[in-house]
Coordinates of C-alpha atoms and ligand atoms in Angstrom, one line a residue:
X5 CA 0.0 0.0 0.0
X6 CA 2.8 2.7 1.1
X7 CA 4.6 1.9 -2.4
X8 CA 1.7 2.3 -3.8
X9 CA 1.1 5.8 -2.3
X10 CA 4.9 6.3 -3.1
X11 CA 4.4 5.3 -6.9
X12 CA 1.6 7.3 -7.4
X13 CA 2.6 10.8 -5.7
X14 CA 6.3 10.4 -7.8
X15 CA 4.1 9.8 -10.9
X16 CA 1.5 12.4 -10.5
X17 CA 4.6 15.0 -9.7
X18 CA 7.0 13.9 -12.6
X19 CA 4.0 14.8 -14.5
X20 CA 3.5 18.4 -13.8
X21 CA 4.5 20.8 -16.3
X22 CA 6.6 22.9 -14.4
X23 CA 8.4 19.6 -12.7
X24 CA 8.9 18.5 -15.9
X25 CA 10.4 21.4 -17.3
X26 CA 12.9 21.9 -14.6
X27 CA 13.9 17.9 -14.7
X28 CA 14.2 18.1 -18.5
X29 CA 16.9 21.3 -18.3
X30 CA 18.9 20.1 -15.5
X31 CA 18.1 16.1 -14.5
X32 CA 20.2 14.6 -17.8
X33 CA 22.9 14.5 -15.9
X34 CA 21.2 12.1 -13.7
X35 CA 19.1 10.4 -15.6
X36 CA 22.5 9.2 -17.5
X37 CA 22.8 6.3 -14.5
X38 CA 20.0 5.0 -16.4
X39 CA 20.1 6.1 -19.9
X40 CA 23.5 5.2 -22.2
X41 CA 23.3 8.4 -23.9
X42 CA 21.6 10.1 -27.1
X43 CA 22.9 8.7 -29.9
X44 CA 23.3 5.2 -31.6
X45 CA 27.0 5.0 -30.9
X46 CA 26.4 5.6 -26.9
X47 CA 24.2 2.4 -27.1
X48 CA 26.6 0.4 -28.9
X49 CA 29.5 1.2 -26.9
X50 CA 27.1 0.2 -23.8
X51 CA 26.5 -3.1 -25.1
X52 CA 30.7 -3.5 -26.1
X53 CA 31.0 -2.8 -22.6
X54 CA 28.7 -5.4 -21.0
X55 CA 29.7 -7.9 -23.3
X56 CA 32.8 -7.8 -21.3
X57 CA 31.3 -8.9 -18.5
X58 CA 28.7 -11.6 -20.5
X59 CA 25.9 -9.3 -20.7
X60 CA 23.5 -9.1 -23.6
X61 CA 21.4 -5.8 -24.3
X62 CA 18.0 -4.9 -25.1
X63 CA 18.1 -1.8 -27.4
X64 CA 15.4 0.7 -26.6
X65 CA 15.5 4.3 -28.3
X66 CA 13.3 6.4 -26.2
X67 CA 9.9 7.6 -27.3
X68 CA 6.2 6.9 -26.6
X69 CA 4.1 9.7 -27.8
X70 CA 3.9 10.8 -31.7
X71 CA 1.6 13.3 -32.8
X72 CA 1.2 12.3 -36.7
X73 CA 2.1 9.3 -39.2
X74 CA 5.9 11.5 -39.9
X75 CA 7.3 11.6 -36.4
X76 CA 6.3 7.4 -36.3
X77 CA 8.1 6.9 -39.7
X78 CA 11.1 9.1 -38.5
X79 CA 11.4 7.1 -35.5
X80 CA 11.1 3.9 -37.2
X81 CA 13.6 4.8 -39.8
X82 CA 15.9 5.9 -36.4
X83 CA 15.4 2.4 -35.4
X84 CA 16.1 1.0 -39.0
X85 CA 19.4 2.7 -38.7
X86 CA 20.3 1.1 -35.4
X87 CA 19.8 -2.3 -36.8
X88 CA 22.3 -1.6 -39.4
X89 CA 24.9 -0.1 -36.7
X90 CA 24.4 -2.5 -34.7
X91 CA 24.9 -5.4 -37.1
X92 CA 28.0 -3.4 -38.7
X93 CA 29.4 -3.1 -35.0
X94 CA 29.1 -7.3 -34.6
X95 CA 26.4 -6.8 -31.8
X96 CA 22.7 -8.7 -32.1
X97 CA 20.0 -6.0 -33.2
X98 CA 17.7 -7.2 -30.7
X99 CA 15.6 -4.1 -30.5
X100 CA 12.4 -3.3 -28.0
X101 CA 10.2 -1.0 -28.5
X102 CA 6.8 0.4 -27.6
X103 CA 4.4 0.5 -29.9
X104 CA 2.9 3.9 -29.6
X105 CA 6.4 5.2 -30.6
X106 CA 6.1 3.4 -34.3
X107 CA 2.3 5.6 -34.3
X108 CA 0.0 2.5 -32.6
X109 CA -1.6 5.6 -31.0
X110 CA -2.8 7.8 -33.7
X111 CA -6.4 8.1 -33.9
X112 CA -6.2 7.7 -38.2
X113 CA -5.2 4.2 -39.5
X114 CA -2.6 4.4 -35.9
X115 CA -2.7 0.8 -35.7
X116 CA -2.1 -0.1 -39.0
X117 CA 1.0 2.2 -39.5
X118 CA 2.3 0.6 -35.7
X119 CA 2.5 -2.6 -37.6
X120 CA 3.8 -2.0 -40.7
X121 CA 6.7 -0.2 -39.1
X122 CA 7.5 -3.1 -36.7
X123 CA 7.7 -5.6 -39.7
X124 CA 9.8 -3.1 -41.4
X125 CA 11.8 -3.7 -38.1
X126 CA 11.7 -7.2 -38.0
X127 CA 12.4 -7.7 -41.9
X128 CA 15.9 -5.8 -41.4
X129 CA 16.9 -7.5 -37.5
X130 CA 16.1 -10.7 -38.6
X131 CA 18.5 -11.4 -41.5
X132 CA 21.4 -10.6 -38.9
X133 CA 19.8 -12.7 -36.3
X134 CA 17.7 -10.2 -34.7
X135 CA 15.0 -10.0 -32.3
X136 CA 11.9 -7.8 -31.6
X137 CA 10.3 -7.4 -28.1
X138 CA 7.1 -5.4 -28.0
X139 CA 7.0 -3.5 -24.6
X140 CA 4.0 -3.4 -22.7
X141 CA 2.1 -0.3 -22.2
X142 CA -0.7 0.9 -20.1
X143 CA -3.5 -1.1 -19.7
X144 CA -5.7 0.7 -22.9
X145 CA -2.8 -0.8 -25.0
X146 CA -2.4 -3.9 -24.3
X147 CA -5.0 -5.8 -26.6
X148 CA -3.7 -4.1 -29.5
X149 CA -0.2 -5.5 -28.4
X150 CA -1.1 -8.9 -28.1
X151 CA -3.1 -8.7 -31.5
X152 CA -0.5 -7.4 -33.3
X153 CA 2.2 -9.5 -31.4
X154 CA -0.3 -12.5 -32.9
X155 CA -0.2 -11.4 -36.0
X156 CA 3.5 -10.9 -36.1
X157 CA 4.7 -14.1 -34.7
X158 CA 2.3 -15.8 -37.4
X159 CA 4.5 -13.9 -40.0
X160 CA 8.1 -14.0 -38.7
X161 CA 7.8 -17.0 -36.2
X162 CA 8.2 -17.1 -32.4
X163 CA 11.9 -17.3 -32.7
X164 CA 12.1 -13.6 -34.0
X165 CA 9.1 -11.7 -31.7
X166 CA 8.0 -11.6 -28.1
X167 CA 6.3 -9.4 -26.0
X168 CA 5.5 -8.7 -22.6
X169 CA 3.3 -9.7 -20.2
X170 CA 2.6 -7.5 -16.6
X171 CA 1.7 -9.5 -13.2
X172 CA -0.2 -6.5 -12.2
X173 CA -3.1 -6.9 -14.6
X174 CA -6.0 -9.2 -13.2
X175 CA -6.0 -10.3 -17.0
X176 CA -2.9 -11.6 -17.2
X177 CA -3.1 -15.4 -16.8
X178 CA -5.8 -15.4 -19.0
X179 CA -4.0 -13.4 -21.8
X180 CA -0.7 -16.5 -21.3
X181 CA -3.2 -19.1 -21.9
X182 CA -4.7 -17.6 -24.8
X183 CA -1.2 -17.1 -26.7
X184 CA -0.3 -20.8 -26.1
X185 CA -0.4 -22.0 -29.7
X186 CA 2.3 -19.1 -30.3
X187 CA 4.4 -21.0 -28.4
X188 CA 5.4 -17.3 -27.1
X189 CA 8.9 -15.9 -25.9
X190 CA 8.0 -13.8 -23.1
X191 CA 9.5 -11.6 -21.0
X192 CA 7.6 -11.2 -17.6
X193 CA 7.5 -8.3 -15.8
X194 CA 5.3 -6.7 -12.5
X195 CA 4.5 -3.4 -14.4
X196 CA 5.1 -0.1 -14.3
X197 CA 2.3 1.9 -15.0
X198 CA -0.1 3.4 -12.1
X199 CA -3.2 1.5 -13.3
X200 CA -6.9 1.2 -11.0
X201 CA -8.1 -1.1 -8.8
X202 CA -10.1 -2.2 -11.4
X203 CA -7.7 -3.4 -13.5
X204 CA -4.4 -4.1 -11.7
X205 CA -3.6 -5.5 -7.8
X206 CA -2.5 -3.5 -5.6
X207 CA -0.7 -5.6 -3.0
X208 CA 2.9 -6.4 -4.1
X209 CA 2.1 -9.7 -2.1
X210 CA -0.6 -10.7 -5.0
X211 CA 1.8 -9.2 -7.8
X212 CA 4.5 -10.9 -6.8
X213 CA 2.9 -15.0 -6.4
X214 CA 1.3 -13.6 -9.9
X215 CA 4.6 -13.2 -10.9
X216 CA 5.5 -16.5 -10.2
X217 CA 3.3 -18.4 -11.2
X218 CA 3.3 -16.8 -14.8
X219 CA 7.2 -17.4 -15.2
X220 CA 6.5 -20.5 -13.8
X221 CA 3.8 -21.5 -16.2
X222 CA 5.6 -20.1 -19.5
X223 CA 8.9 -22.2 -18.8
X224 CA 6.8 -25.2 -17.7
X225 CA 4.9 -25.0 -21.6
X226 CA 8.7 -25.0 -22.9
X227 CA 8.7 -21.4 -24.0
X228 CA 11.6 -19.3 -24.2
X229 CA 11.0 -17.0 -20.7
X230 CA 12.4 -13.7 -19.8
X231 CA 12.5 -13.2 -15.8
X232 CA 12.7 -9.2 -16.1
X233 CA 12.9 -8.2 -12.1
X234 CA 15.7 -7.3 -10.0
X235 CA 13.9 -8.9 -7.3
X236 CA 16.1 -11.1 -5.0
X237 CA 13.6 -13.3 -3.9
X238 CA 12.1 -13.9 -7.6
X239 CA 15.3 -14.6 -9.2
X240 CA 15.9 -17.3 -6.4
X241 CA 13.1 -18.9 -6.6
X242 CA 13.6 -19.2 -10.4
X243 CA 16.9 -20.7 -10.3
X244 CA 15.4 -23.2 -7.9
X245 CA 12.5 -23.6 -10.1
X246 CA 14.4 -24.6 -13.2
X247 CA 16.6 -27.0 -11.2
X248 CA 13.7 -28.6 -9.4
X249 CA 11.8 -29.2 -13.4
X250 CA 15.2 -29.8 -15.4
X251 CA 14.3 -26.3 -17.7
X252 CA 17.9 -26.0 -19.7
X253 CA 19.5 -22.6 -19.1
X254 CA 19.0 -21.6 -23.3
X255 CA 15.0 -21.7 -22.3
X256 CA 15.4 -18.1 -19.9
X257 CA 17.1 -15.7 -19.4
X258 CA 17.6 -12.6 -16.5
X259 CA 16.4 -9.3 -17.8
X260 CA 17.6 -6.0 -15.9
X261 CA 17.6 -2.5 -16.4
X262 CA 20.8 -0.6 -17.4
X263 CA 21.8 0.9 -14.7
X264 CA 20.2 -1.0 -12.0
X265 CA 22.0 -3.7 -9.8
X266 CA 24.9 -4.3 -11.7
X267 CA 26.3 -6.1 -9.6
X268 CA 23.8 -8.7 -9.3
X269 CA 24.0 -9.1 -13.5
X270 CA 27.4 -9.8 -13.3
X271 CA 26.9 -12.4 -10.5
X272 CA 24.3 -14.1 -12.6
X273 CA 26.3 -14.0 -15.8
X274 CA 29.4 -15.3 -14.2
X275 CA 27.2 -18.0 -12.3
X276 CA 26.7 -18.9 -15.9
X277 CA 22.9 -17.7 -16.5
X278 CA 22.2 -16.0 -19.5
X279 CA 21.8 -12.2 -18.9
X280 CA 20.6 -9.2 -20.8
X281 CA 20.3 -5.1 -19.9
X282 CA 17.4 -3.1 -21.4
X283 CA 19.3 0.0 -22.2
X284 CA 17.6 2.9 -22.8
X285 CA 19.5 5.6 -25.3
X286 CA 17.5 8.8 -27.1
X287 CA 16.8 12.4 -26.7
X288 CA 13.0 11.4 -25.2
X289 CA 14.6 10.2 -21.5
X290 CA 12.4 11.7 -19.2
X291 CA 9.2 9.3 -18.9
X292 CA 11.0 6.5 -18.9
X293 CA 13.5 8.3 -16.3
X294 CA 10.4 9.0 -14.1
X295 CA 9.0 6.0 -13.9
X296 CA 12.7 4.7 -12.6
X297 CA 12.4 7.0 -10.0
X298 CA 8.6 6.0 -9.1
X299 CA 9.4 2.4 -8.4
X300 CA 11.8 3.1 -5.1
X301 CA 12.2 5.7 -2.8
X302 CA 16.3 5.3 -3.1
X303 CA 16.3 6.7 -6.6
X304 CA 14.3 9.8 -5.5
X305 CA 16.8 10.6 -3.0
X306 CA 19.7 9.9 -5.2
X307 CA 18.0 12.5 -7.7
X308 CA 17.1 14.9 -4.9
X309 CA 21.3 14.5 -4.0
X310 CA 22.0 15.4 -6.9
X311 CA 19.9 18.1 -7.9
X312 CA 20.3 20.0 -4.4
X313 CA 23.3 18.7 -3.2
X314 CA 24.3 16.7 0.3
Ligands
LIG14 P1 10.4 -4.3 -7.3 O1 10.3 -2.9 -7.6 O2 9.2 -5.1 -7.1 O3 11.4 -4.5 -6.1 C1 11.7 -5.7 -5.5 C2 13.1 -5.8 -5.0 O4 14.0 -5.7 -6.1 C3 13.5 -4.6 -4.1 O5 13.1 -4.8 -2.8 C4 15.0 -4.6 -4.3 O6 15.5 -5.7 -3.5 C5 15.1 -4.9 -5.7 N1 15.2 -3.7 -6.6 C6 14.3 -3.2 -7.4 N2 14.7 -2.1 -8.0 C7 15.9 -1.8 -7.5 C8 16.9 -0.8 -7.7 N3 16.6 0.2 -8.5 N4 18.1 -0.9 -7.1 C9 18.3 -1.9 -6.2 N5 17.4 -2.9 -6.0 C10 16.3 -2.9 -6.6 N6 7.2 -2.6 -17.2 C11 6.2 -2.5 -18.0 O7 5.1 -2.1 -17.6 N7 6.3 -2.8 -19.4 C12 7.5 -3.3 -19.9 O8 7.6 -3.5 -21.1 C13 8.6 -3.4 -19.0 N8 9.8 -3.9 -19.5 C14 10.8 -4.1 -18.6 C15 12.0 -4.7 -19.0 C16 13.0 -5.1 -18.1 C17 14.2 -5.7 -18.6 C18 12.8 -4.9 -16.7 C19 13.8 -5.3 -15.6 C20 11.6 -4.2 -16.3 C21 10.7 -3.8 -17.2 N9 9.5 -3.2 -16.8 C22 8.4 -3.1 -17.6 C23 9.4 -2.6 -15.4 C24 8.7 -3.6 -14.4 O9 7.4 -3.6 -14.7 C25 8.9 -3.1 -12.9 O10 8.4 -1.8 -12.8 C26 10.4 -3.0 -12.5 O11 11.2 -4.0 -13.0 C27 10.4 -3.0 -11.0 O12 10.0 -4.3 -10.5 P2 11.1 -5.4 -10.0 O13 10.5 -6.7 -10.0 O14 12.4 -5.2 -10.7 O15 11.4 -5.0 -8.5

């Protein structure tokens, strides 16, 4: 309940106008623990680095809101160009994005352009052994995801797509069972939205045995399952889980964010899981910085530190 509170008054503040304003001038500084930089090469040098310590990356360029069919084409032909960097620099192209950013959200013909620029996506990743993750959004978005998650496995194969699916939702376990004849790689996550009652549990308690029992349920069907938590207690229980039922360590992998608990995704790596960072890189940081913020208290003060001093 109190990180609920927590959650909510850090969301509601991060988005007031003047906040935002102020954070956008003077928190990049900051918001560079959890962001690799602005441009493509910041990103690849980010993953160069991880790699060092066996560490994968997720490659997200920031951006969630586009007002009109250009901004959703220039942002898919940003990602296009990553792909190519990425594949000239030796490093997968295993992009994730949001949907909204490729123009899901437009009222006129949104959805259709949202898919046509994630299989423009998918038809230059895959030839260099790519990978596209849809992120999930708030909870208005997320049938349109899994629709056109459907729709795109059915045309590139479960190999080259996944999605996400959020413990928080009440819907959740239903929405696993219906894409079990995907044979879907998913990552799992708790959510990080501020969502009602009526749609998502409150009580980290209920999120968190939701949590497991999705992971739990995708790596028991033999799908390819991404545990995205830095939860201590999760990630045990996982790697007691997949001992206990014989799951092969190419069936799962850790996902963290960049920037968070580092140490802990070396310690998996060198203990020999496969691991991966989401890392974040863009001009549009401040959303996705807020909602970093919003899920502990720690990270508030570290930005309050930093912004004021002491
Ligand atoms: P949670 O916040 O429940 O905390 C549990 C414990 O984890 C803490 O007590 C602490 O021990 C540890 N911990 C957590 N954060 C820490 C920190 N910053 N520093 C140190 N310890 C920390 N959400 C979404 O809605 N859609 C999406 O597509 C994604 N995608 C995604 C990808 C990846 C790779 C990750 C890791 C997460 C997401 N998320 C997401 C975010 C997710 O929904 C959730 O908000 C965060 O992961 C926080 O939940 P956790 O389970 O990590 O820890």
């Amino acid at each position: 309940m109190i990180d609920q509170i927590y959650r909510k008054t850090v969301l509601t503040v991060a988005g007031n106008k003047a906040v935002e304003s102020v954070m956008r001038s003077r928190g990049w500084g900051l918001a560079q623990r959890f962001v690799a930089g602005h441009q493509a090469d910041d990103i690849i040098q980010a993953v160069k680095d991880l790699q060092k310590d066996g560490i994968g990356g997720l490659l997200d360029l920031l951006g969630e809101f586009v007002d009109s069919p250009d901004t959703a084409n220039a942002f898919a032909e940003q990602i296009l160009s990553l792909v190519d960097q990425a594949a000239a620099a030796g490093i997968q192209p295993y992009i994730t994005v949001k949907l909204s950013g490729l123009g899901q959200g437009l009222t006129v013909d949104g959805e259709d352009l949202g898919l046509t620029n994630a299989r423009r996506i998918l038809s230059r990743a895959k030839p260099h052994g790519g990978f596209l993750a849809l992120d999930m959004e708030d909870h208005p978005r997320v049938d349109v995801t899994l629709a056109q998650f459907r729709r795109l496995v059915e045309e590139f194969g479960h190999h080259y797509v996944g999605t996400v699916l959020q413990s928080y939702l009440h819907r959740t376990e239903k929405d696993l069972a219906d894409l079990a004849d995907l044979k879907p790689n998913l990552r799992i996550v708790k959510g990080a939205y501020l969502e009602p009652e009526s749609v998502a549990m409150q009580d980290k308690a209920d999120i968190n045995a939701s949590y497991r029992r999705l992971v739990y349920a995708n790596l028991k069907a033999g799908n390819y399952t991404n545990v995205a938590s830095h939860d201590d207690g999760i990630i045990d229980d996982v790697k007691m889980f997949v001992l206990a039922h014989g799951i092969p360590r190419d069936q799962f992998e850790f996902q963290l964010l960049y920037g968070v608990r580092r140490d802990l995704q070396k310690q998996l790596a060198s203990e020999g899981y496969r691991v991966r960072a989401y890392i974040p890189y863009g001009d549009d940081w401040y959303p996705y910085f807020s909602r970093r913020i919003a899920e502990r208290p720690s990270n508030a003060l570290f930005v309050l530190r930093g912004m004021f001093g002491g």
